[in-house]
Amino acid sequence: CSAGDKSQTVVIGLAADSGCGKSTFMRRLTSVFGGAAEPPKGGNPDSNTLISDTTTVICLDDYHSLDRKGRKEKGVTALDPRANDFDLMYEQVKAIKQGTAVEKPIYNHVTGLLDPPELIKPPKILVIEGLHPMYDPRVRDLLDFSIYLDISNEVKFAWKIQRDMAERGHSLESIKASIEARKPDFEAFIDPQKQHADAVIEVLPTKLIPNDNEGKVLRVRLIMKEGVKYFSPIYLFDEGSTITWIPCGRKLTCSYPGIKFFHGPDTYFGHEVTVVEMDGQFDRLDELIYVESHLSNLSSKFYGEVTQQMLKHSDFPGSNNGTGLFQTIIGLKIRDLYEQILASKVTAPTRAARA
Ligand code: ADP
Ligand code: G6P
């Protein structure tokens, strides 16, 4: 039989609070894999799933066991584990990983009800994104790689205002109230998952502008765990060194407040990690090649691939700062991880056959 028959699905977990850029991240990721992800054809128009040639992205909201009315009656939020069916999540992710299609429920965000299920066939790469991909230890163990998007409260607030006020017509008071109401459950059930993540993208207010409260300029930290199978951190200039770098000058145009990079080893929840940080934003995206040339171990296929991806999606939120840059880089690292897992499976049975 061909190696393809034997290959199982590689499973990636992406955790974040809602409205924290998961969909944008997914669009960057599937683009690195060479195809736009679309909703399933001919199915429920309210499906939350995205499918491309290689990748299927499922939204874990589909495992809500309580619908909107049920949550209200029981007084629990969608972030509460009691509103979610982790047994079914585990069984279905496990089945897909082993090559079996499943009938996954659909949580309809418009009606707040659970719709009839949709068929999910095993893809090459399955991404489970949502509030709880690393909450249940059984599901966590199925993940080949995990990412946590850690958006600080200040930045979350700025983004939520932008989306819910500008695009959805909510009032400032109602946005404030909904963030406050979510906080206890967020802190109890969502935030602790970051200690399990292989990579964390932390988004903080800038340090380049004293007392900045606008939330436009961001300081973004990519925290990468050491010793993760098939994943090795990127670095700036030289592995293991500690560096602060201001690239602005002859080769990079920067307007106020400029750009500052940092790179160095650190510990995160007791794990050894490498951190690359970017504070500030790019004026000219084509000049990103200058920064890219100083980053190593990017797992790109050719020189300039990061810059090319960033230019291709310059209209996505975060393209001029570290959020877009690090999401793109993590996309390349996941492609590399997938290719390494695939290669290990192709060689393994051959060796066994020879024995
Ligand atoms: P999610 O899928 O987690 O709900 P989205 O990707 O839809 O989040 O993003 C929600 C909103 O947050 C976007 O409409 C945008 O306003 C804002 N946003 C997301 N990512 C960024 C970013 N990197 N920089 C600035 N704003 C962002
Ligand atoms: C979170 C969940 C969604 C849920 C929303 C609002 O964002 O990810 O699945 O729909 O909360 O929940 P509500 O109970 O207000 O409908």
mmCIF file of C-alpha atoms and ligand atoms in Angstrom:
data_model
loop_
_atom_site.group_PDB
_atom_site.id
_atom_site.type_symbol
_atom_site.label_atom_id
_atom_site.label_comp_id
_atom_site.label_asym_id
_atom_site.label_seq_id
_atom_site.Cartn_x
_atom_site.Cartn_y
_atom_site.Cartn_z
ATOM 1 C CA CYS A 1 0.000 0.000 0.000
ATOM 2 C CA SER A 2 1.123 3.575 -0.544
ATOM 3 C CA ALA A 3 2.532 5.741 2.206
ATOM 4 C CA GLY A 4 -0.488 7.999 1.760
ATOM 5 C CA ASP A 5 -2.828 5.319 3.053
ATOM 6 C CA LYS A 6 -0.823 5.026 6.213
ATOM 7 C CA SER A 7 -0.442 8.717 6.911
ATOM 8 C CA GLN A 8 -2.560 9.986 9.740
ATOM 9 C CA THR A 9 -3.832 13.487 10.176
ATOM 10 C CA VAL A 10 -1.521 15.959 11.911
ATOM 11 C CA VAL A 11 -3.513 17.830 14.548
ATOM 12 C CA ILE A 12 -2.834 21.450 15.524
ATOM 13 C CA GLY A 13 -4.554 23.285 18.393
ATOM 14 C CA LEU A 14 -5.100 27.035 18.375
ATOM 15 C CA ALA A 15 -6.501 28.535 21.563
ATOM 16 C CA ALA A 16 -7.645 32.085 22.218
ATOM 17 C CA ASP A 17 -10.553 34.041 23.508
ATOM 18 C CA SER A 18 -13.077 34.985 20.841
ATOM 19 C CA GLY A 19 -12.313 38.146 18.872
ATOM 20 C CA CYS A 20 -8.582 37.660 19.362
ATOM 21 C CA GLY A 21 -7.538 37.046 15.785
ATOM 22 C CA LYS A 22 -7.952 33.273 15.361
ATOM 23 C CA SER A 23 -9.692 33.573 11.980
ATOM 24 C CA THR A 24 -7.028 35.950 10.698
ATOM 25 C CA PHE A 25 -4.328 33.564 11.885
ATOM 26 C CA MET A 26 -6.078 30.673 10.124
ATOM 27 C CA ARG A 27 -6.187 32.601 6.853
ATOM 28 C CA ARG A 28 -2.441 33.203 7.085
ATOM 29 C CA LEU A 29 -1.785 29.555 7.957
ATOM 30 C CA THR A 30 -3.809 28.051 5.117
ATOM 31 C CA SER A 31 -2.192 30.512 2.697
ATOM 32 C CA VAL A 32 1.262 29.187 3.662
ATOM 33 C CA PHE A 33 -0.051 25.738 2.736
ATOM 34 C CA GLY A 34 -0.954 27.094 -0.662
ATOM 35 C CA GLY A 35 -4.703 27.430 -0.746
ATOM 36 C CA ALA A 36 -7.523 29.518 0.555
ATOM 37 C CA ALA A 37 -9.794 27.760 3.021
ATOM 38 C CA GLU A 38 -13.499 27.822 2.135
ATOM 39 C CA PRO A 39 -16.644 26.744 3.963
ATOM 40 C CA PRO A 40 -17.736 23.197 2.985
ATOM 41 C CA LYS A 41 -19.583 23.190 -0.361
ATOM 42 C CA GLY A 42 -23.269 22.415 -0.444
ATOM 43 C CA GLY A 43 -23.581 22.119 3.319
ATOM 44 C CA ASN A 44 -25.050 24.223 6.084
ATOM 45 C CA PRO A 45 -24.370 27.888 5.231
ATOM 46 C CA ASP A 46 -23.835 28.519 8.958
ATOM 47 C CA SER A 47 -21.075 25.886 9.185
ATOM 48 C CA ASN A 48 -18.021 27.112 11.094
ATOM 49 C CA THR A 49 -15.632 24.773 9.255
ATOM 50 C CA LEU A 50 -13.047 25.867 6.682
ATOM 51 C CA ILE A 51 -11.619 23.415 4.162
ATOM 52 C CA SER A 52 -8.646 23.724 1.799
ATOM 53 C CA ASP A 53 -6.710 21.069 -0.158
ATOM 54 C CA THR A 54 -4.531 20.212 2.807
ATOM 55 C CA THR A 55 -6.198 21.640 5.849
ATOM 56 C CA THR A 56 -9.514 21.501 7.656
ATOM 57 C CA VAL A 57 -10.139 24.035 10.395
ATOM 58 C CA ILE A 58 -12.886 23.181 12.849
ATOM 59 C CA CYS A 59 -14.228 25.609 15.387
ATOM 60 C CA LEU A 60 -14.604 24.118 18.847
ATOM 61 C CA ASP A 61 -17.779 26.126 19.461
ATOM 62 C CA ASP A 62 -19.351 23.187 17.591
ATOM 63 C CA TYR A 63 -18.839 21.128 20.746
ATOM 64 C CA HIS A 64 -21.074 23.368 22.842
ATOM 65 C CA SER A 65 -23.317 20.917 24.683
ATOM 66 C CA LEU A 66 -25.585 23.720 25.831
ATOM 67 C CA ASP A 67 -27.075 26.070 23.271
ATOM 68 C CA ARG A 68 -27.572 29.795 23.942
ATOM 69 C CA LYS A 69 -30.876 29.218 25.730
ATOM 70 C CA GLY A 70 -29.459 26.327 27.744
ATOM 71 C CA ARG A 71 -26.501 28.421 28.855
ATOM 72 C CA LYS A 72 -28.791 31.227 29.922
ATOM 73 C CA GLU A 73 -31.041 28.836 31.905
ATOM 74 C CA LYS A 74 -28.099 27.210 33.677
ATOM 75 C CA GLY A 75 -26.292 30.541 34.150
ATOM 76 C CA VAL A 76 -23.080 29.374 32.484
ATOM 77 C CA THR A 77 -21.050 31.035 29.725
ATOM 78 C CA ALA A 78 -19.666 29.406 26.573
ATOM 79 C CA LEU A 79 -16.252 29.484 28.262
ATOM 80 C CA ASP A 80 -17.433 27.183 31.048
ATOM 81 C CA PRO A 81 -16.424 23.534 30.500
ATOM 82 C CA ARG A 82 -19.954 22.536 31.586
ATOM 83 C CA ALA A 83 -21.269 24.129 28.390
ATOM 84 C CA ASN A 84 -18.996 21.938 26.248
ATOM 85 C CA ASP A 85 -18.885 18.236 25.382
ATOM 86 C CA PHE A 86 -15.243 17.211 25.834
ATOM 87 C CA ASP A 87 -16.011 13.485 25.531
ATOM 88 C CA LEU A 88 -17.355 13.990 22.014
ATOM 89 C CA MET A 89 -14.519 16.406 21.136
ATOM 90 C CA TYR A 90 -11.979 13.788 22.217
ATOM 91 C CA GLU A 91 -13.671 10.907 20.403
ATOM 92 C CA GLN A 92 -14.048 12.842 17.159
ATOM 93 C CA VAL A 93 -10.556 14.368 17.072
ATOM 94 C CA LYS A 94 -9.129 10.928 17.861
ATOM 95 C CA ALA A 95 -11.192 9.310 15.098
ATOM 96 C CA ILE A 96 -10.106 11.913 12.525
ATOM 97 C CA LYS A 97 -6.484 11.531 13.593
ATOM 98 C CA GLN A 98 -6.791 7.805 12.994
ATOM 99 C CA GLY A 99 -8.284 8.346 9.541
ATOM 100 C CA THR A 100 -12.014 7.976 10.219
ATOM 101 C CA ALA A 101 -14.606 10.535 9.103
ATOM 102 C CA VAL A 102 -16.997 11.860 11.747
ATOM 103 C CA GLU A 103 -20.388 13.562 11.923
ATOM 104 C CA LYS A 104 -19.503 16.715 13.818
ATOM 105 C CA PRO A 105 -22.222 18.891 15.332
ATOM 106 C CA ILE A 106 -22.602 22.513 14.196
ATOM 107 C CA TYR A 107 -23.153 25.354 16.628
ATOM 108 C CA ASN A 108 -25.109 27.999 14.758
ATOM 109 C CA HIS A 109 -23.801 31.402 15.838
ATOM 110 C CA VAL A 110 -26.787 33.159 14.278
ATOM 111 C CA THR A 111 -29.565 31.217 16.007
ATOM 112 C CA GLY A 112 -27.571 30.085 19.054
ATOM 113 C CA LEU A 113 -28.843 26.538 18.433
ATOM 114 C CA LEU A 114 -27.171 23.230 17.587
ATOM 115 C CA ASP A 115 -27.777 22.366 13.924
ATOM 116 C CA PRO A 116 -27.719 18.880 12.362
ATOM 117 C CA PRO A 117 -24.139 17.573 12.049
ATOM 118 C CA GLU A 118 -21.801 17.784 9.060
ATOM 119 C CA LEU A 119 -19.412 15.137 7.751
ATOM 120 C CA ILE A 120 -15.726 15.850 8.412
ATOM 121 C CA LYS A 121 -13.308 13.687 6.456
ATOM 122 C CA PRO A 122 -9.726 13.242 7.706
ATOM 123 C CA PRO A 123 -7.536 15.961 6.130
ATOM 124 C CA LYS A 124 -3.736 16.071 6.015
ATOM 125 C CA ILE A 125 -3.811 18.735 8.702
ATOM 126 C CA LEU A 126 -6.639 19.290 11.150
ATOM 127 C CA VAL A 127 -6.681 22.552 13.070
ATOM 128 C CA ILE A 128 -8.945 22.725 16.087
ATOM 129 C CA GLU A 129 -9.435 26.357 17.005
ATOM 130 C CA GLY A 130 -11.438 27.876 19.761
ATOM 131 C CA LEU A 131 -11.749 28.405 23.450
ATOM 132 C CA HIS A 132 -10.612 24.991 24.742
ATOM 133 C CA PRO A 133 -8.258 23.005 22.488
ATOM 134 C CA MET A 134 -5.820 22.375 25.361
ATOM 135 C CA TYR A 135 -8.299 22.178 28.234
ATOM 136 C CA ASP A 136 -9.024 18.444 28.278
ATOM 137 C CA PRO A 137 -5.836 16.370 28.792
ATOM 138 C CA ARG A 138 -7.097 13.664 26.406
ATOM 139 C CA VAL A 139 -7.599 16.160 23.577
ATOM 140 C CA ARG A 140 -4.325 17.880 24.453
ATOM 141 C CA ASP A 141 -2.449 14.600 24.045
ATOM 142 C CA LEU A 142 -3.751 14.304 20.488
ATOM 143 C CA LEU A 143 -2.171 17.607 19.449
ATOM 144 C CA ASP A 144 1.036 17.512 17.419
ATOM 145 C CA PHE A 145 1.508 21.240 18.001
ATOM 146 C CA SER A 146 -0.323 23.853 20.036
ATOM 147 C CA ILE A 147 -0.523 27.627 19.925
ATOM 148 C CA TYR A 148 -2.024 30.122 22.343
ATOM 149 C CA LEU A 149 -2.864 33.674 21.240
ATOM 150 C CA ASP A 150 -2.440 35.743 24.379
ATOM 151 C CA ILE A 151 -3.997 39.144 23.851
ATOM 152 C CA SER A 152 -3.570 41.476 26.831
ATOM 153 C CA ASN A 153 -6.711 43.045 28.277
ATOM 154 C CA GLU A 154 -5.858 46.521 26.968
ATOM 155 C CA VAL A 155 -5.408 45.299 23.406
ATOM 156 C CA LYS A 156 -8.418 42.975 23.546
ATOM 157 C CA PHE A 157 -10.530 45.905 24.550
ATOM 158 C CA ALA A 158 -9.250 48.066 21.669
ATOM 159 C CA TRP A 159 -9.951 45.299 19.116
ATOM 160 C CA LYS A 160 -13.362 44.510 20.513
ATOM 161 C CA ILE A 161 -14.381 48.132 20.332
ATOM 162 C CA GLN A 162 -13.197 48.274 16.751
ATOM 163 C CA ARG A 163 -15.215 45.209 15.750
ATOM 164 C CA ASP A 164 -18.302 45.294 17.959
ATOM 165 C CA MET A 165 -18.813 49.030 17.924
ATOM 166 C CA ALA A 166 -17.829 49.827 14.348
ATOM 167 C CA GLU A 167 -19.078 46.675 12.644
ATOM 168 C CA ARG A 168 -21.843 45.383 14.893
ATOM 169 C CA GLY A 169 -23.220 48.615 16.358
ATOM 170 C CA HIS A 170 -22.783 47.689 20.058
ATOM 171 C CA SER A 171 -22.374 50.464 22.634
ATOM 172 C CA LEU A 172 -19.143 51.110 24.545
ATOM 173 C CA GLU A 173 -20.910 50.250 27.839
ATOM 174 C CA SER A 174 -22.199 46.929 26.539
ATOM 175 C CA ILE A 175 -18.737 45.970 25.247
ATOM 176 C CA LYS A 176 -17.162 46.860 28.592
ATOM 177 C CA ALA A 177 -19.842 44.884 30.415
ATOM 178 C CA SER A 178 -19.470 41.805 28.217
ATOM 179 C CA ILE A 179 -15.672 41.790 28.673
ATOM 180 C CA GLU A 180 -16.050 42.129 32.444
ATOM 181 C CA ALA A 181 -18.658 39.366 32.541
ATOM 182 C CA ARG A 182 -16.371 36.991 30.665
ATOM 183 C CA LYS A 183 -13.292 37.715 32.777
ATOM 184 C CA PRO A 184 -13.755 35.213 35.652
ATOM 185 C CA ASP A 185 -14.403 32.280 33.309
ATOM 186 C CA PHE A 186 -11.664 33.421 30.957
ATOM 187 C CA GLU A 187 -9.192 33.423 33.819
ATOM 188 C CA ALA A 188 -10.404 30.114 35.202
ATOM 189 C CA PHE A 189 -10.722 28.060 32.000
ATOM 190 C CA ILE A 190 -9.130 29.710 28.961
ATOM 191 C CA ASP A 191 -5.996 31.544 30.092
ATOM 192 C CA PRO A 192 -4.410 28.591 32.003
ATOM 193 C CA GLN A 193 -4.137 26.672 28.718
ATOM 194 C CA LYS A 194 -1.172 28.826 27.705
ATOM 195 C CA GLN A 195 1.146 26.860 29.992
ATOM 196 C CA HIS A 196 0.606 23.839 27.705
ATOM 197 C CA ALA A 197 1.219 25.660 24.411
ATOM 198 C CA ASP A 198 4.280 24.931 22.277
ATOM 199 C CA ALA A 199 4.169 28.521 21.000
ATOM 200 C CA VAL A 200 2.520 31.578 22.504
ATOM 201 C CA ILE A 201 1.976 34.865 20.686
ATOM 202 C CA GLU A 202 1.646 37.544 23.349
ATOM 203 C CA VAL A 203 0.197 40.894 22.280
ATOM 204 C CA LEU A 204 0.847 43.842 24.584
ATOM 205 C CA PRO A 205 0.710 47.638 24.437
ATOM 206 C CA THR A 206 3.886 49.259 23.109
ATOM 207 C CA LYS A 207 6.707 50.323 25.405
ATOM 208 C CA LEU A 208 7.961 52.794 22.793
ATOM 209 C CA ILE A 209 5.319 55.410 23.601
ATOM 210 C CA PRO A 210 5.180 56.375 27.279
ATOM 211 C CA ASN A 211 1.742 55.652 28.811
ATOM 212 C CA ASP A 212 0.227 54.652 25.484
ATOM 213 C CA ASN A 213 -3.429 53.797 25.806
ATOM 214 C CA GLU A 214 -4.468 53.891 22.181
ATOM 215 C CA GLY A 215 -3.583 50.251 21.503
ATOM 216 C CA LYS A 216 -2.566 50.917 17.894
ATOM 217 C CA VAL A 217 1.168 50.278 18.251
ATOM 218 C CA LEU A 218 1.828 46.823 19.676
ATOM 219 C CA ARG A 219 4.600 44.910 21.381
ATOM 220 C CA VAL A 220 4.350 41.310 20.266
ATOM 221 C CA ARG A 221 6.285 38.411 21.790
ATOM 222 C CA LEU A 222 6.714 35.012 20.183
ATOM 223 C CA ILE A 223 7.439 32.531 22.978
ATOM 224 C CA MET A 224 8.691 29.185 21.669
ATOM 225 C CA LYS A 225 9.164 26.107 23.839
ATOM 226 C CA GLU A 226 12.479 24.275 23.622
ATOM 227 C CA GLY A 227 12.588 20.520 23.100
ATOM 228 C CA VAL A 228 9.335 20.138 21.135
ATOM 229 C CA LYS A 229 9.511 17.304 18.619
ATOM 230 C CA TYR A 230 9.675 18.534 15.000
ATOM 231 C CA PHE A 231 9.825 22.168 16.126
ATOM 232 C CA SER A 232 12.866 24.339 16.755
ATOM 233 C CA PRO A 233 12.613 28.037 17.642
ATOM 234 C CA ILE A 234 13.592 30.791 15.254
ATOM 235 C CA TYR A 235 16.283 33.192 16.399
ATOM 236 C CA LEU A 236 17.708 36.632 15.761
ATOM 237 C CA PHE A 237 21.404 36.840 14.777
ATOM 238 C CA ASP A 238 22.632 33.911 16.851
ATOM 239 C CA GLU A 239 21.060 31.029 18.721
ATOM 240 C CA GLY A 240 21.015 31.432 22.513
ATOM 241 C CA SER A 241 22.247 35.020 22.479
ATOM 242 C CA THR A 242 20.428 37.939 24.057
ATOM 243 C CA ILE A 243 19.993 40.864 21.706
ATOM 244 C CA THR A 244 18.141 44.129 21.465
ATOM 245 C CA TRP A 245 18.046 45.414 17.899
ATOM 246 C CA ILE A 246 16.755 48.647 16.433
ATOM 247 C CA PRO A 247 16.644 47.993 12.686
ATOM 248 C CA CYS A 248 15.559 51.520 11.747
ATOM 249 C CA GLY A 249 17.987 53.514 9.702
ATOM 250 C CA ARG A 250 19.422 53.182 6.233
ATOM 251 C CA LYS A 251 17.788 49.879 5.389
ATOM 252 C CA LEU A 252 14.448 50.205 7.154
ATOM 253 C CA THR A 253 12.195 53.230 7.117
ATOM 254 C CA CYS A 254 10.612 53.862 10.512
ATOM 255 C CA SER A 255 8.426 56.728 11.568
ATOM 256 C CA TYR A 256 7.635 57.505 15.219
ATOM 257 C CA PRO A 257 7.869 55.531 17.533
ATOM 258 C CA GLY A 258 10.204 53.251 15.587
ATOM 259 C CA ILE A 259 10.782 49.501 15.869
ATOM 260 C CA LYS A 260 12.643 47.517 18.490
ATOM 261 C CA PHE A 261 13.407 43.804 18.403
ATOM 262 C CA PHE A 262 14.509 41.607 21.257
ATOM 263 C CA HIS A 263 15.695 38.020 21.287
ATOM 264 C CA GLY A 264 16.785 35.805 24.116
ATOM 265 C CA PRO A 265 16.280 32.696 26.261
ATOM 266 C CA ASP A 266 13.733 32.750 29.083
ATOM 267 C CA THR A 267 11.532 30.481 31.154
ATOM 268 C CA TYR A 268 7.764 30.273 30.816
ATOM 269 C CA PHE A 269 5.715 28.286 33.350
ATOM 270 C CA GLY A 270 8.881 26.365 34.215
ATOM 271 C CA HIS A 271 9.730 25.520 30.599
ATOM 272 C CA GLU A 272 12.815 26.708 28.761
ATOM 273 C CA VAL A 273 11.771 28.970 25.926
ATOM 274 C CA THR A 274 13.207 31.263 23.285
ATOM 275 C CA VAL A 275 11.534 34.646 22.938
ATOM 276 C CA VAL A 276 11.569 36.919 19.898
ATOM 277 C CA GLU A 277 9.866 40.247 20.448
ATOM 278 C CA MET A 278 8.909 43.023 18.079
ATOM 279 C CA ASP A 279 7.688 46.384 19.363
ATOM 280 C CA GLY A 280 6.439 48.943 16.839
ATOM 281 C CA GLN A 281 5.255 48.734 13.263
ATOM 282 C CA PHE A 282 6.559 48.647 9.716
ATOM 283 C CA ASP A 283 6.106 51.663 7.474
ATOM 284 C CA ARG A 284 6.993 49.804 4.307
ATOM 285 C CA LEU A 285 6.237 46.106 4.151
ATOM 286 C CA ASP A 286 8.612 45.434 1.238
ATOM 287 C CA GLU A 287 11.498 46.415 3.526
ATOM 288 C CA LEU A 288 10.614 43.535 5.826
ATOM 289 C CA ILE A 289 13.127 41.508 3.806
ATOM 290 C CA TYR A 290 15.830 43.328 5.761
ATOM 291 C CA VAL A 291 14.422 42.013 9.052
ATOM 292 C CA GLU A 292 13.791 38.572 7.553
ATOM 293 C CA SER A 293 17.449 38.313 6.507
ATOM 294 C CA HIS A 294 18.482 38.622 10.161
ATOM 295 C CA LEU A 295 16.085 35.951 11.418
ATOM 296 C CA SER A 296 17.260 32.333 11.288
ATOM 297 C CA ASN A 297 15.665 28.909 11.312
ATOM 298 C CA LEU A 298 12.467 30.249 9.723
ATOM 299 C CA SER A 299 11.745 26.970 7.861
ATOM 300 C CA SER A 300 11.050 28.958 4.706
ATOM 301 C CA LYS A 301 11.349 27.264 1.308
ATOM 302 C CA PHE A 302 13.196 30.210 -0.238
ATOM 303 C CA TYR A 303 14.807 33.485 0.814
ATOM 304 C CA GLY A 304 12.124 36.122 1.240
ATOM 305 C CA GLU A 305 9.146 33.798 1.753
ATOM 306 C CA VAL A 306 8.052 35.521 4.977
ATOM 307 C CA THR A 307 8.102 38.924 3.283
ATOM 308 C CA GLN A 308 6.241 37.521 0.274
ATOM 309 C CA GLN A 309 3.485 36.077 2.496
ATOM 310 C CA MET A 310 3.180 39.326 4.437
ATOM 311 C CA LEU A 311 2.920 41.375 1.235
ATOM 312 C CA LYS A 312 0.358 38.965 -0.204
ATOM 313 C CA HIS A 313 -1.936 39.562 2.767
ATOM 314 C CA SER A 314 -1.101 43.157 3.556
ATOM 315 C CA ASP A 315 -4.840 43.833 3.931
ATOM 316 C CA PHE A 316 -5.212 41.397 6.883
ATOM 317 C CA PRO A 317 -5.248 42.953 10.363
ATOM 318 C CA GLY A 318 -1.811 43.052 11.962
ATOM 319 C CA SER A 319 0.200 42.931 8.733
ATOM 320 C CA ASN A 320 2.355 45.887 9.697
ATOM 321 C CA ASN A 321 3.373 44.522 13.098
ATOM 322 C CA GLY A 322 4.569 41.512 15.052
ATOM 323 C CA THR A 323 1.163 39.794 15.100
ATOM 324 C CA GLY A 324 1.201 39.259 11.324
ATOM 325 C CA LEU A 325 4.929 38.545 11.242
ATOM 326 C CA PHE A 326 4.854 35.901 13.965
ATOM 327 C CA GLN A 327 1.629 34.295 12.728
ATOM 328 C CA THR A 328 3.242 33.937 9.305
ATOM 329 C CA ILE A 329 6.398 32.434 10.819
ATOM 330 C CA ILE A 330 4.385 29.963 12.892
ATOM 331 C CA GLY A 331 2.613 28.992 9.653
ATOM 332 C CA LEU A 332 5.994 28.127 8.111
ATOM 333 C CA LYS A 333 7.012 26.176 11.209
ATOM 334 C CA ILE A 334 3.772 24.166 11.101
ATOM 335 C CA ARG A 335 4.319 23.348 7.427
ATOM 336 C CA ASP A 336 7.811 22.150 8.356
ATOM 337 C CA LEU A 337 6.473 20.105 11.276
ATOM 338 C CA TYR A 338 3.909 18.482 8.979
ATOM 339 C CA GLU A 339 6.570 17.622 6.396
ATOM 340 C CA GLN A 340 8.835 16.123 9.048
ATOM 341 C CA ILE A 341 6.025 13.988 10.483
ATOM 342 C CA LEU A 342 5.137 12.837 6.980
ATOM 343 C CA ALA A 343 8.771 11.966 6.210
ATOM 344 C CA SER A 344 9.078 10.003 9.458
ATOM 345 C CA LYS A 345 6.025 7.932 8.491
ATOM 346 C CA VAL A 346 7.226 7.234 4.975
ATOM 347 C CA THR A 347 10.595 5.952 6.189
ATOM 348 C CA ALA A 348 9.297 4.023 9.215
ATOM 349 C CA PRO A 349 7.281 1.306 7.378
ATOM 350 C CA THR A 350 10.076 0.893 4.817
ATOM 351 C CA ARG A 351 12.508 0.063 7.596
ATOM 352 C CA ALA A 352 10.005 -2.316 9.117
ATOM 353 C CA ALA A 353 9.478 -4.003 5.750
ATOM 354 C CA ARG A 354 13.221 -4.489 5.334
ATOM 355 C CA ALA A 355 13.611 -6.045 8.792
HETATM 356 P P1 ADP B 1 -11.549 35.506 16.162
HETATM 357 O O1 ADP B 1 -11.580 34.562 15.011
HETATM 358 O O2 ADP B 1 -10.631 35.051 17.249
HETATM 359 O O3 ADP B 1 -12.894 35.839 16.694
HETATM 360 P P2 ADP B 1 -10.808 37.552 14.187
HETATM 361 O O4 ADP B 1 -9.617 37.039 13.428
HETATM 362 O O5 ADP B 1 -12.135 37.487 13.505
HETATM 363 O O6 ADP B 1 -10.906 36.880 15.641
HETATM 364 O O7 ADP B 1 -10.481 39.033 14.608
HETATM 365 C C1 ADP B 1 -11.426 39.774 15.316
HETATM 366 C C2 ADP B 1 -11.154 41.263 15.174
HETATM 367 O O8 ADP B 1 -9.991 41.588 15.925
HETATM 368 C C3 ADP B 1 -10.857 41.702 13.740
HETATM 369 O O9 ADP B 1 -11.990 42.115 13.066
HETATM 370 C C4 ADP B 1 -9.923 42.857 13.949
HETATM 371 O O10 ADP B 1 -10.650 44.014 14.173
HETATM 372 C C5 ADP B 1 -9.208 42.519 15.218
HETATM 373 N N1 ADP B 1 -7.887 41.922 14.976
HETATM 374 C C6 ADP B 1 -7.592 40.612 14.839
HETATM 375 N N2 ADP B 1 -6.292 40.428 14.681
HETATM 376 C C7 ADP B 1 -5.738 41.657 14.725
HETATM 377 C C8 ADP B 1 -4.399 42.154 14.634
HETATM 378 N N3 ADP B 1 -3.379 41.319 14.481
HETATM 379 N N4 ADP B 1 -4.204 43.476 14.710
HETATM 380 C C9 ADP B 1 -5.234 44.317 14.879
HETATM 381 N N5 ADP B 1 -6.525 43.929 14.981
HETATM 382 C C10 ADP B 1 -6.767 42.613 14.906
HETATM 383 C C1 G6P B 2 -18.194 32.919 22.860
HETATM 384 C C2 G6P B 2 -18.279 31.608 22.164
HETATM 385 C C3 G6P B 2 -19.442 31.543 21.237
HETATM 386 C C4 G6P B 2 -20.696 32.100 21.859
HETATM 387 C C5 G6P B 2 -20.421 33.505 22.396
HETATM 388 C C6 G6P B 2 -21.605 34.226 22.989
HETATM 389 O O1 G6P B 2 -17.711 33.887 22.003
HETATM 390 O O2 G6P B 2 -17.079 31.361 21.456
HETATM 391 O O3 G6P B 2 -19.686 30.239 20.885
HETATM 392 O O4 G6P B 2 -21.707 32.137 20.901
HETATM 393 O O5 G6P B 2 -19.424 33.370 23.374
HETATM 394 O O6 G6P B 2 -22.281 33.412 23.840
HETATM 395 P P1 G6P B 2 -23.836 33.709 24.164
HETATM 396 O O7 G6P B 2 -24.123 32.759 25.284
HETATM 397 O O8 G6P B 2 -23.875 35.150 24.551
HETATM 398 O O9 G6P B 2 -24.568 33.395 22.917
#
